[in-house]
PDB file of C-alpha atoms and ligand atoms in Angstrom:
ATOM      1  CA  MET A   1     -14.922   3.664 -38.795  1.00  0.00           C
ATOM      2  CA  ASN A   2     -17.210   5.883 -36.672  1.00  0.00           C
ATOM      3  CA  GLY A   3     -15.827   7.996 -33.818  1.00  0.00           C
ATOM      4  CA  GLY A   4     -16.710   5.552 -31.035  1.00  0.00           C
ATOM      5  CA  ARG A   5     -15.256   2.526 -32.818  1.00  0.00           C
ATOM      6  CA  ARG A   6     -12.073   4.412 -33.658  1.00  0.00           C
ATOM      7  CA  ILE A   7     -11.620   5.361 -29.987  1.00  0.00           C
ATOM      8  CA  VAL A   8     -12.102   1.742 -28.929  1.00  0.00           C
ATOM      9  CA  ALA A   9      -9.612   0.564 -31.570  1.00  0.00           C
ATOM     10  CA  TYR A  10      -6.965   2.828 -30.011  1.00  0.00           C
ATOM     11  CA  PHE A  11      -7.653   1.353 -26.557  1.00  0.00           C
ATOM     12  CA  ASP A  12      -7.681  -2.203 -27.945  1.00  0.00           C
ATOM     13  CA  ALA A  13      -4.228  -1.614 -29.377  1.00  0.00           C
ATOM     14  CA  VAL A  14      -2.623  -0.463 -26.100  1.00  0.00           C
ATOM     15  CA  ALA A  15      -4.469  -2.604 -23.533  1.00  0.00           C
ATOM     16  CA  SER A  16      -1.544  -4.876 -22.608  1.00  0.00           C
ATOM     17  CA  ARG A  17       0.818  -1.912 -21.945  1.00  0.00           C
ATOM     18  CA  TYR A  18      -1.732   0.656 -20.732  1.00  0.00           C
ATOM     19  CA  GLU A  19      -0.883   0.525 -17.019  1.00  0.00           C
ATOM     20  CA  GLN A  20       2.830   1.165 -17.627  1.00  0.00           C
ATOM     21  CA  HIS A  21       1.868   4.673 -18.759  1.00  0.00           C
ATOM     22  CA  ALA A  22      -1.346   5.332 -16.820  1.00  0.00           C
ATOM     23  CA  GLY A  23       0.033   7.067 -13.706  1.00  0.00           C
ATOM     24  CA  PRO A  24      -2.385  10.031 -13.955  1.00  0.00           C
ATOM     25  CA  GLN A  25      -5.320   7.662 -14.571  1.00  0.00           C
ATOM     26  CA  ALA A  26      -4.334   5.610 -11.500  1.00  0.00           C
ATOM     27  CA  HIS A  27      -4.183   8.850  -9.497  1.00  0.00           C
ATOM     28  CA  ALA A  28      -7.696   9.849 -10.627  1.00  0.00           C
ATOM     29  CA  ALA A  29      -9.014   6.348  -9.848  1.00  0.00           C
ATOM     30  CA  ALA A  30      -7.689   6.640  -6.281  1.00  0.00           C
ATOM     31  CA  ARG A  31      -9.221  10.131  -5.848  1.00  0.00           C
ATOM     32  CA  LEU A  32     -12.563   8.974  -7.238  1.00  0.00           C
ATOM     33  CA  ALA A  33     -12.518   5.942  -4.934  1.00  0.00           C
ATOM     34  CA  GLU A  34     -11.882   8.248  -1.941  1.00  0.00           C
ATOM     35  CA  GLY A  35     -15.024  10.176  -2.906  1.00  0.00           C
ATOM     36  CA  VAL A  36     -17.029   6.969  -3.317  1.00  0.00           C
ATOM     37  CA  ALA A  37     -15.864   5.786   0.114  1.00  0.00           C
ATOM     38  CA  GLY A  38     -17.543   8.862   1.625  1.00  0.00           C
ATOM     39  CA  LEU A  39     -20.958   8.074   0.128  1.00  0.00           C
ATOM     40  CA  SER A  40     -23.693   6.333   2.040  1.00  0.00           C
ATOM     41  CA  LEU A  41     -24.141   2.964   0.301  1.00  0.00           C
ATOM     42  CA  PRO A  42     -25.470  -0.435   1.391  1.00  0.00           C
ATOM     43  CA  GLU A  43     -22.877  -2.869   2.767  1.00  0.00           C
ATOM     44  CA  ALA A  44     -23.319  -5.170  -0.221  1.00  0.00           C
ATOM     45  CA  PRO A  45     -24.052  -2.707  -3.017  1.00  0.00           C
ATOM     46  CA  ARG A  46     -24.805  -3.600  -6.626  1.00  0.00           C
ATOM     47  CA  ILE A  47     -22.259  -1.680  -8.681  1.00  0.00           C
ATOM     48  CA  LEU A  48     -22.014  -0.991 -12.402  1.00  0.00           C
ATOM     49  CA  GLU A  49     -18.677   0.309 -13.618  1.00  0.00           C
ATOM     50  CA  ILE A  50     -18.511   1.917 -17.050  1.00  0.00           C
ATOM     51  CA  GLY A  51     -15.301   2.045 -19.079  1.00  0.00           C
ATOM     52  CA  CYS A  52     -13.431  -0.086 -16.526  1.00  0.00           C
ATOM     53  CA  GLY A  53     -10.381  -0.368 -18.792  1.00  0.00           C
ATOM     54  CA  THR A  54      -7.766  -2.595 -17.181  1.00  0.00           C
ATOM     55  CA  GLY A  55      -9.502  -2.337 -13.808  1.00  0.00           C
ATOM     56  CA  LEU A  56      -7.694   0.485 -11.982  1.00  0.00           C
ATOM     57  CA  LEU A  57     -10.893   1.697 -10.285  1.00  0.00           C
ATOM     58  CA  THR A  58     -12.354  -1.831 -10.122  1.00  0.00           C
ATOM     59  CA  ARG A  59      -9.542  -2.862  -7.759  1.00  0.00           C
ATOM     60  CA  HIS A  60     -10.423   0.018  -5.412  1.00  0.00           C
ATOM     61  CA  LEU A  61     -14.092  -1.009  -5.532  1.00  0.00           C
ATOM     62  CA  THR A  62     -13.396  -4.654  -4.624  1.00  0.00           C
ATOM     63  CA  ARG A  63     -11.261  -3.451  -1.685  1.00  0.00           C
ATOM     64  CA  LEU A  64     -13.818  -0.860  -0.494  1.00  0.00           C
ATOM     65  CA  TYR A  65     -16.811  -3.182  -0.874  1.00  0.00           C
ATOM     66  CA  PRO A  66     -15.742  -6.815  -0.429  1.00  0.00           C
ATOM     67  CA  ARG A  67     -19.424  -7.882  -0.391  1.00  0.00           C
ATOM     68  CA  ALA A  68     -20.443  -5.910  -3.476  1.00  0.00           C
ATOM     69  CA  THR A  69     -21.718  -7.447  -6.696  1.00  0.00           C
ATOM     70  CA  ILE A  70     -19.860  -5.648  -9.472  1.00  0.00           C
ATOM     71  CA  LEU A  71     -20.587  -5.570 -13.180  1.00  0.00           C
ATOM     72  CA  ALA A  72     -17.540  -4.041 -14.859  1.00  0.00           C
ATOM     73  CA  SER A  73     -18.049  -2.950 -18.454  1.00  0.00           C
ATOM     74  CA  ASP A  74     -16.041  -1.487 -21.307  1.00  0.00           C
ATOM     75  CA  ARG A  75     -16.382  -1.244 -25.071  1.00  0.00           C
ATOM     76  CA  SER A  76     -12.849  -2.539 -25.602  1.00  0.00           C
ATOM     77  CA  LEU A  77     -12.576  -6.334 -25.468  1.00  0.00           C
ATOM     78  CA  ALA A  78      -8.793  -6.135 -25.101  1.00  0.00           C
ATOM     79  CA  MET A  79      -9.111  -3.850 -22.055  1.00  0.00           C
ATOM     80  CA  LEU A  80     -11.649  -6.265 -20.540  1.00  0.00           C
ATOM     81  CA  ARG A  81      -9.249  -9.187 -21.054  1.00  0.00           C
ATOM     82  CA  VAL A  82      -6.499  -7.390 -19.129  1.00  0.00           C
ATOM     83  CA  ALA A  83      -8.927  -6.382 -16.365  1.00  0.00           C
ATOM     84  CA  ARG A  84     -10.105  -9.990 -16.048  1.00  0.00           C
ATOM     85  CA  ALA A  85      -6.508 -11.156 -15.619  1.00  0.00           C
ATOM     86  CA  HIS A  86      -5.814  -8.520 -12.914  1.00  0.00           C
ATOM     87  CA  LEU A  87      -8.955  -9.440 -10.991  1.00  0.00           C
ATOM     88  CA  ALA A  88      -8.940 -13.209 -11.427  1.00  0.00           C
ATOM     89  CA  GLY A  89     -10.453 -14.918  -8.398  1.00  0.00           C
ATOM     90  CA  GLU A  90     -12.967 -12.140  -7.587  1.00  0.00           C
ATOM     91  CA  THR A  91     -16.141 -14.200  -7.516  1.00  0.00           C
ATOM     92  CA  ARG A  92     -18.601 -11.304  -7.152  1.00  0.00           C
ATOM     93  CA  LEU A  93     -17.288  -9.576 -10.226  1.00  0.00           C
ATOM     94  CA  ARG A  94     -18.501 -10.029 -13.811  1.00  0.00           C
ATOM     95  CA  PHE A  95     -17.272  -8.353 -16.971  1.00  0.00           C
ATOM     96  CA  VAL A  96     -19.343  -7.331 -19.944  1.00  0.00           C
ATOM     97  CA  ALA A  97     -18.639  -5.593 -23.249  1.00  0.00           C
ATOM     98  CA  MET A  98     -21.006  -2.642 -23.372  1.00  0.00           C
ATOM     99  CA  ASP A  99     -21.278   0.894 -24.680  1.00  0.00           C
ATOM    100  CA  GLY A 100     -21.531   3.065 -21.577  1.00  0.00           C
ATOM    101  CA  GLU A 101     -23.505   5.677 -23.488  1.00  0.00           C
ATOM    102  CA  ALA A 102     -26.269   3.178 -24.179  1.00  0.00           C
ATOM    103  CA  PRO A 103     -26.099   0.757 -21.237  1.00  0.00           C
ATOM    104  CA  SER A 104     -27.964  -2.455 -22.034  1.00  0.00           C
ATOM    105  CA  VAL A 105     -28.591  -3.569 -18.445  1.00  0.00           C
ATOM    106  CA  ARG A 106     -31.616  -3.721 -16.176  1.00  0.00           C
ATOM    107  CA  PRO A 107     -31.947  -1.002 -13.517  1.00  0.00           C
ATOM    108  CA  GLY A 108     -31.172  -1.762  -9.886  1.00  0.00           C
ATOM    109  CA  PHE A 109     -27.698  -0.401  -9.090  1.00  0.00           C
ATOM    110  CA  ASP A 110     -26.656   1.315  -5.870  1.00  0.00           C
ATOM    111  CA  LEU A 111     -23.586   2.809  -7.497  1.00  0.00           C
ATOM    112  CA  ILE A 112     -22.694   3.489 -11.111  1.00  0.00           C
ATOM    113  CA  CYS A 113     -19.161   4.723 -11.576  1.00  0.00           C
ATOM    114  CA  ALA A 114     -16.590   5.464 -14.240  1.00  0.00           C
ATOM    115  CA  ASN A 115     -12.996   6.679 -14.074  1.00  0.00           C
ATOM    116  CA  LEU A 116     -11.980   8.808 -17.076  1.00  0.00           C
ATOM    117  CA  ALA A 117     -14.306   7.184 -19.595  1.00  0.00           C
ATOM    118  CA  TRP A 118     -16.976   9.916 -19.706  1.00  0.00           C
ATOM    119  CA  GLN A 119     -14.842  12.317 -21.743  1.00  0.00           C
ATOM    120  CA  TRP A 120     -14.933   9.826 -24.614  1.00  0.00           C
ATOM    121  CA  PHE A 121     -18.709   9.936 -24.863  1.00  0.00           C
ATOM    122  CA  ALA A 122     -20.239  11.744 -27.834  1.00  0.00           C
ATOM    123  CA  HIS A 123     -22.876  13.261 -25.502  1.00  0.00           C
ATOM    124  CA  PRO A 124     -21.350  13.423 -22.015  1.00  0.00           C
ATOM    125  CA  LEU A 125     -23.973  15.700 -20.429  1.00  0.00           C
ATOM    126  CA  GLN A 126     -26.953  13.756 -21.778  1.00  0.00           C
ATOM    127  CA  SER A 127     -25.487  10.401 -20.709  1.00  0.00           C
ATOM    128  CA  VAL A 128     -25.954  11.291 -17.056  1.00  0.00           C
ATOM    129  CA  ALA A 129     -29.765  10.975 -17.120  1.00  0.00           C
ATOM    130  CA  ARG A 130     -29.607   7.564 -18.807  1.00  0.00           C
ATOM    131  CA  CYS A 131     -27.355   6.236 -16.053  1.00  0.00           C
ATOM    132  CA  ARG A 132     -29.355   7.777 -13.227  1.00  0.00           C
ATOM    133  CA  ASP A 133     -32.421   5.922 -14.525  1.00  0.00           C
ATOM    134  CA  LEU A 134     -30.588   2.683 -13.680  1.00  0.00           C
ATOM    135  CA  LEU A 135     -30.038   3.597 -10.012  1.00  0.00           C
ATOM    136  CA  ASN A 136     -31.944   2.272  -7.024  1.00  0.00           C
ATOM    137  CA  PRO A 137     -33.500   4.906  -4.731  1.00  0.00           C
ATOM    138  CA  GLY A 138     -30.617   6.329  -2.675  1.00  0.00           C
ATOM    139  CA  GLY A 139     -28.115   5.247  -5.333  1.00  0.00           C
ATOM    140  CA  TRP A 140     -25.188   7.336  -6.625  1.00  0.00           C
ATOM    141  CA  LEU A 141     -23.590   8.068  -9.962  1.00  0.00           C
ATOM    142  CA  SER A 142     -19.883   8.842  -9.462  1.00  0.00           C
ATOM    143  CA  PHE A 143     -17.432   9.570 -12.225  1.00  0.00           C
ATOM    144  CA  SER A 144     -14.299  11.445 -13.116  1.00  0.00           C
ATOM    145  CA  THR A 145     -13.860  13.179 -16.427  1.00  0.00           C
ATOM    146  CA  LEU A 146     -11.651  15.822 -18.051  1.00  0.00           C
ATOM    147  CA  GLY A 147     -12.315  19.530 -17.787  1.00  0.00           C
ATOM    148  CA  GLU A 148     -11.940  22.463 -20.137  1.00  0.00           C
ATOM    149  CA  ALA A 149      -8.353  23.220 -19.099  1.00  0.00           C
ATOM    150  CA  ASN A 150      -7.030  19.759 -19.838  1.00  0.00           C
ATOM    151  CA  PHE A 151      -3.512  20.042 -21.299  1.00  0.00           C
ATOM    152  CA  ALA A 152      -3.789  23.832 -21.317  1.00  0.00           C
ATOM    153  CA  GLU A 153      -0.015  23.990 -21.937  1.00  0.00           C
ATOM    154  CA  TRP A 154      -0.286  22.123 -25.249  1.00  0.00           C
ATOM    155  CA  ARG A 155      -3.293  24.233 -26.279  1.00  0.00           C
ATOM    156  CA  ALA A 156      -1.312  27.415 -25.536  1.00  0.00           C
ATOM    157  CA  LEU A 157       1.778  26.197 -27.403  1.00  0.00           C
ATOM    158  CA  CYS A 158      -0.248  25.362 -30.524  1.00  0.00           C
ATOM    159  CA  THR A 159      -2.159  28.632 -30.327  1.00  0.00           C
ATOM    160  CA  ALA A 160       1.122  30.553 -30.079  1.00  0.00           C
ATOM    161  CA  HIS A 161       2.190  28.887 -33.345  1.00  0.00           C
ATOM    162  CA  GLY A 162      -1.179  29.512 -34.986  1.00  0.00           C
ATOM    163  CA  VAL A 163      -1.965  25.810 -35.445  1.00  0.00           C
ATOM    164  CA  ALA A 164      -4.907  23.675 -34.338  1.00  0.00           C
ATOM    165  CA  HIS A 165      -4.185  21.745 -31.117  1.00  0.00           C
ATOM    166  CA  GLY A 166      -6.370  18.767 -32.080  1.00  0.00           C
ATOM    167  CA  LEU A 167      -7.511  18.202 -28.498  1.00  0.00           C
ATOM    168  CA  HIS A 168     -11.142  17.579 -27.619  1.00  0.00           C
ATOM    169  CA  ASP A 169     -13.173  20.386 -26.096  1.00  0.00           C
ATOM    170  CA  TYR A 170     -14.753  19.108 -22.901  1.00  0.00           C
ATOM    171  CA  PRO A 171     -17.686  20.602 -21.008  1.00  0.00           C
ATOM    172  CA  SER A 172     -16.345  23.009 -18.382  1.00  0.00           C
ATOM    173  CA  LEU A 173     -16.901  22.677 -14.649  1.00  0.00           C
ATOM    174  CA  ALA A 174     -19.357  25.600 -14.917  1.00  0.00           C
ATOM    175  CA  THR A 175     -21.284  23.804 -17.678  1.00  0.00           C
ATOM    176  CA  TRP A 176     -21.505  20.650 -15.579  1.00  0.00           C
ATOM    177  CA  ARG A 177     -22.648  22.696 -12.565  1.00  0.00           C
ATOM    178  CA  ALA A 178     -25.380  24.340 -14.626  1.00  0.00           C
ATOM    179  CA  HIS A 179     -26.473  20.996 -16.100  1.00  0.00           C
ATOM    180  CA  LEU A 180     -26.596  18.931 -12.903  1.00  0.00           C
ATOM    181  CA  PRO A 181     -29.067  19.221 -10.021  1.00  0.00           C
ATOM    182  CA  PRO A 182     -27.943  21.396  -7.070  1.00  0.00           C
ATOM    183  CA  ASN A 183     -27.264  18.384  -4.825  1.00  0.00           C
ATOM    184  CA  ALA A 184     -24.495  17.139  -7.160  1.00  0.00           C
ATOM    185  CA  LEU A 185     -21.014  17.176  -5.588  1.00  0.00           C
ATOM    186  CA  LEU A 186     -18.387  18.534  -7.974  1.00  0.00           C
ATOM    187  CA  SER A 187     -14.691  19.146  -7.540  1.00  0.00           C
ATOM    188  CA  GLU A 188     -11.739  19.751  -9.810  1.00  0.00           C
ATOM    189  CA  GLU A 189      -8.022  19.060  -9.687  1.00  0.00           C
ATOM    190  CA  ARG A 190      -5.055  20.211 -11.807  1.00  0.00           C
ATOM    191  CA  HIS A 191      -2.565  17.380 -12.071  1.00  0.00           C
ATOM    192  CA  PRO A 192       0.717  18.500 -13.679  1.00  0.00           C
ATOM    193  CA  THR A 193       2.627  15.671 -15.306  1.00  0.00           C
ATOM    194  CA  GLU A 194       6.300  15.897 -16.273  1.00  0.00           C
ATOM    195  CA  TYR A 195       7.628  14.615 -19.587  1.00  0.00           C
ATOM    196  CA  SER A 196      11.176  14.654 -20.934  1.00  0.00           C
ATOM    197  CA  SER A 197       9.998  16.795 -23.887  1.00  0.00           C
ATOM    198  CA  ALA A 198       6.807  17.923 -25.646  1.00  0.00           C
ATOM    199  CA  LEU A 199       7.293  15.054 -28.089  1.00  0.00           C
ATOM    200  CA  ALA A 200       7.418  12.615 -25.155  1.00  0.00           C
ATOM    201  CA  PHE A 201       4.066  14.075 -24.031  1.00  0.00           C
ATOM    202  CA  LEU A 202       2.526  13.256 -27.424  1.00  0.00           C
ATOM    203  CA  HIS A 203       4.026   9.747 -27.283  1.00  0.00           C
ATOM    204  CA  ALA A 204       2.599   9.248 -23.778  1.00  0.00           C
ATOM    205  CA  LEU A 205      -0.922  10.053 -25.045  1.00  0.00           C
ATOM    206  CA  ARG A 206      -0.452   7.468 -27.770  1.00  0.00           C
ATOM    207  CA  ALA A 207       0.766   4.896 -25.227  1.00  0.00           C
ATOM    208  CA  ILE A 208      -2.494   5.084 -23.273  1.00  0.00           C
ATOM    209  CA  GLY A 209      -4.680   5.060 -26.396  1.00  0.00           C
ATOM    210  CA  ALA A 210      -5.754   8.664 -25.878  1.00  0.00           C
ATOM    211  CA  GLN A 211      -4.507  10.105 -29.163  1.00  0.00           C
ATOM    212  CA  ALA A 212      -7.893  10.176 -30.965  1.00  0.00           C
ATOM    213  CA  PRO A 213      -8.025  13.817 -32.135  1.00  0.00           C
ATOM    214  CA  ALA A 214     -11.054  16.096 -32.032  1.00  0.00           C
ATOM    215  CA  TYR A 215     -13.603  15.484 -34.764  1.00  0.00           C
ATOM    216  CA  GLY A 216     -12.452  16.880 -38.117  1.00  0.00           C
ATOM    217  CA  HIS A 217      -8.869  17.538 -36.969  1.00  0.00           C
ATOM    218  CA  ARG A 218      -6.182  16.688 -39.514  1.00  0.00           C
ATOM    219  CA  PRO A 219      -2.812  15.641 -38.081  1.00  0.00           C
ATOM    220  CA  LEU A 220      -0.279  18.454 -38.369  1.00  0.00           C
ATOM    221  CA  PRO A 221       2.106  18.062 -41.310  1.00  0.00           C
ATOM    222  CA  ALA A 222       5.497  16.814 -40.079  1.00  0.00           C
ATOM    223  CA  GLY A 223       7.189  20.163 -40.801  1.00  0.00           C
ATOM    224  CA  THR A 224       4.580  22.108 -38.821  1.00  0.00           C
ATOM    225  CA  LEU A 225       4.823  19.709 -35.903  1.00  0.00           C
ATOM    226  CA  ARG A 226       8.626  20.069 -35.929  1.00  0.00           C
ATOM    227  CA  ARG A 227       8.200  23.861 -35.816  1.00  0.00           C
ATOM    228  CA  VAL A 228       5.865  23.620 -32.803  1.00  0.00           C
ATOM    229  CA  LEU A 229       8.170  21.209 -30.999  1.00  0.00           C
ATOM    230  CA  ARG A 230      11.315  23.249 -31.670  1.00  0.00           C
ATOM    231  CA  GLY A 231      12.601  24.597 -28.372  1.00  0.00           C
ATOM    232  CA  GLN A 232      10.456  22.094 -26.408  1.00  0.00           C
ATOM    233  CA  SER A 233      13.044  19.350 -26.170  1.00  0.00           C
ATOM    234  CA  GLU A 234      13.748  20.030 -22.495  1.00  0.00           C
ATOM    235  CA  LYS A 235      11.563  18.928 -19.591  1.00  0.00           C
ATOM    236  CA  TYR A 236       7.933  19.610 -20.491  1.00  0.00           C
ATOM    237  CA  SER A 237       4.984  19.787 -18.103  1.00  0.00           C
ATOM    238  CA  SER A 238       1.390  19.314 -19.127  1.00  0.00           C
ATOM    239  CA  SER A 239      -1.537  19.286 -16.717  1.00  0.00           C
ATOM    240  CA  TYR A 240      -4.532  17.043 -16.602  1.00  0.00           C
ATOM    241  CA  HIS A 241      -7.687  18.848 -15.493  1.00  0.00           C
ATOM    242  CA  PHE A 242      -9.698  16.240 -13.614  1.00  0.00           C
ATOM    243  CA  LEU A 243     -13.336  16.760 -12.645  1.00  0.00           C
ATOM    244  CA  TYR A 244     -14.917  14.508  -9.996  1.00  0.00           C
ATOM    245  CA  ILE A 245     -18.692  14.279  -9.937  1.00  0.00           C
ATOM    246  CA  HIS A 246     -20.922  12.478  -7.418  1.00  0.00           C
ATOM    247  CA  LEU A 247     -24.624  12.628  -8.036  1.00  0.00           C
ATOM    248  CA  PRO A 248     -27.459  11.101  -5.986  1.00  0.00           C
TER     249      PRO A 248
HETATM  250  C1  LIG B 301      -8.698   6.456 -20.239  1.00  0.00           C
HETATM  251  S1  LIG B 301      -9.350   4.825 -20.246  1.00  0.00           S
HETATM  252  C2  LIG B 301      -9.808   4.652 -18.540  1.00  0.00           C
HETATM  253  C3  LIG B 301      -9.907   3.210 -18.147  1.00  0.00           C
HETATM  254  C4  LIG B 301     -10.065   2.933 -16.678  1.00  0.00           C
HETATM  255  N1  LIG B 301     -11.339   3.392 -16.187  1.00  0.00           N
HETATM  256  C5  LIG B 301      -8.922   3.559 -15.924  1.00  0.00           C
HETATM  257  O1  LIG B 301      -9.197   4.295 -14.983  1.00  0.00           O
HETATM  258  O2  LIG B 301      -7.764   3.298 -16.235  1.00  0.00           O
HETATM  259  C6  LIG B 301     -10.942   5.006 -21.029  1.00  0.00           C
HETATM  260  C7  LIG B 301     -11.688   3.686 -21.144  1.00  0.00           C
HETATM  261  O3  LIG B 301     -13.023   3.989 -21.560  1.00  0.00           O
HETATM  262  C8  LIG B 301     -13.414   3.036 -22.522  1.00  0.00           C
HETATM  263  N2  LIG B 301     -14.489   3.634 -23.324  1.00  0.00           N
HETATM  264  C9  LIG B 301     -14.413   4.665 -24.196  1.00  0.00           C
HETATM  265  N3  LIG B 301     -15.628   4.925 -24.705  1.00  0.00           N
HETATM  266  C10 LIG B 301     -16.483   4.041 -24.125  1.00  0.00           C
HETATM  267  C11 LIG B 301     -17.888   3.810 -24.238  1.00  0.00           C
HETATM  268  N4  LIG B 301     -18.652   4.546 -25.043  1.00  0.00           N
HETATM  269  N5  LIG B 301     -18.438   2.823 -23.490  1.00  0.00           N
HETATM  270  C12 LIG B 301     -17.664   2.069 -22.672  1.00  0.00           C
HETATM  271  N6  LIG B 301     -16.336   2.237 -22.524  1.00  0.00           N
HETATM  272  C13 LIG B 301     -15.751   3.216 -23.235  1.00  0.00           C
HETATM  273  C14 LIG B 301     -12.145   2.731 -23.303  1.00  0.00           C
HETATM  274  O4  LIG B 301     -12.223   1.504 -23.988  1.00  0.00           O
HETATM  275  C15 LIG B 301     -11.124   2.725 -22.181  1.00  0.00           C
HETATM  276  O5  LIG B 301     -10.983   1.454 -21.614  1.00  0.00           O
END
């Protein structure tokens, strides 16, 4: 199974339970929607959403733009099924299975957006240009993604034990700034999340389908993992590092 398919398989497997564990993702969707609300868009915009998942951001979009035409897409069919159920009755909304890194749609969108899907792309920086080509003049590309300090606590814990953390390395805010045109709007947010233990943190990643390790990472042998987790059975905090990007 290639990297992209493996990632989608993880999301397929958790789709029906995803929202029970997706508090941080819901938070980022709300923050991204706040940013979108501040953009100058037509009253009845054409919107493409990439990696819509179960529709956390989609619900904000339908509320913000009741006259919009929305095409919500994801690679995971199971996620799309759940999103469809949540948004049943929305007549201006269509769902499509599509790889957001190679969007197979005609241009003509006023807004293309994605909440926490971009970090799963094999080429996150390069994917921006492909999406911007699909925008109408005056259109916006708005997305949230993960930054270089995501789960810094887990990285530090693994480093202290001399073992590989297995997390993906994401482009930093500085890298995004250097890559994007100067009129891009970028912001970042640290979002600490409490877990009952470090093991509960790892289980929570699994529950939202986000456990796909970095390319080439081998899962830690059980004994090594036990060593890392020893002494981490009390309350454990790990911080998401969210980046929000709005680009005309
Ligand atoms: C962390 S979830 C976020 C879902 C939703 N946007 C939310 O805010 O809850 C990531 C989503 O991106 C989708 N995804 C990952 N890679 C993708 C790709 N290349 N094209 C489209 N969707 C993708 C996954 O299937 C999953 O639904």
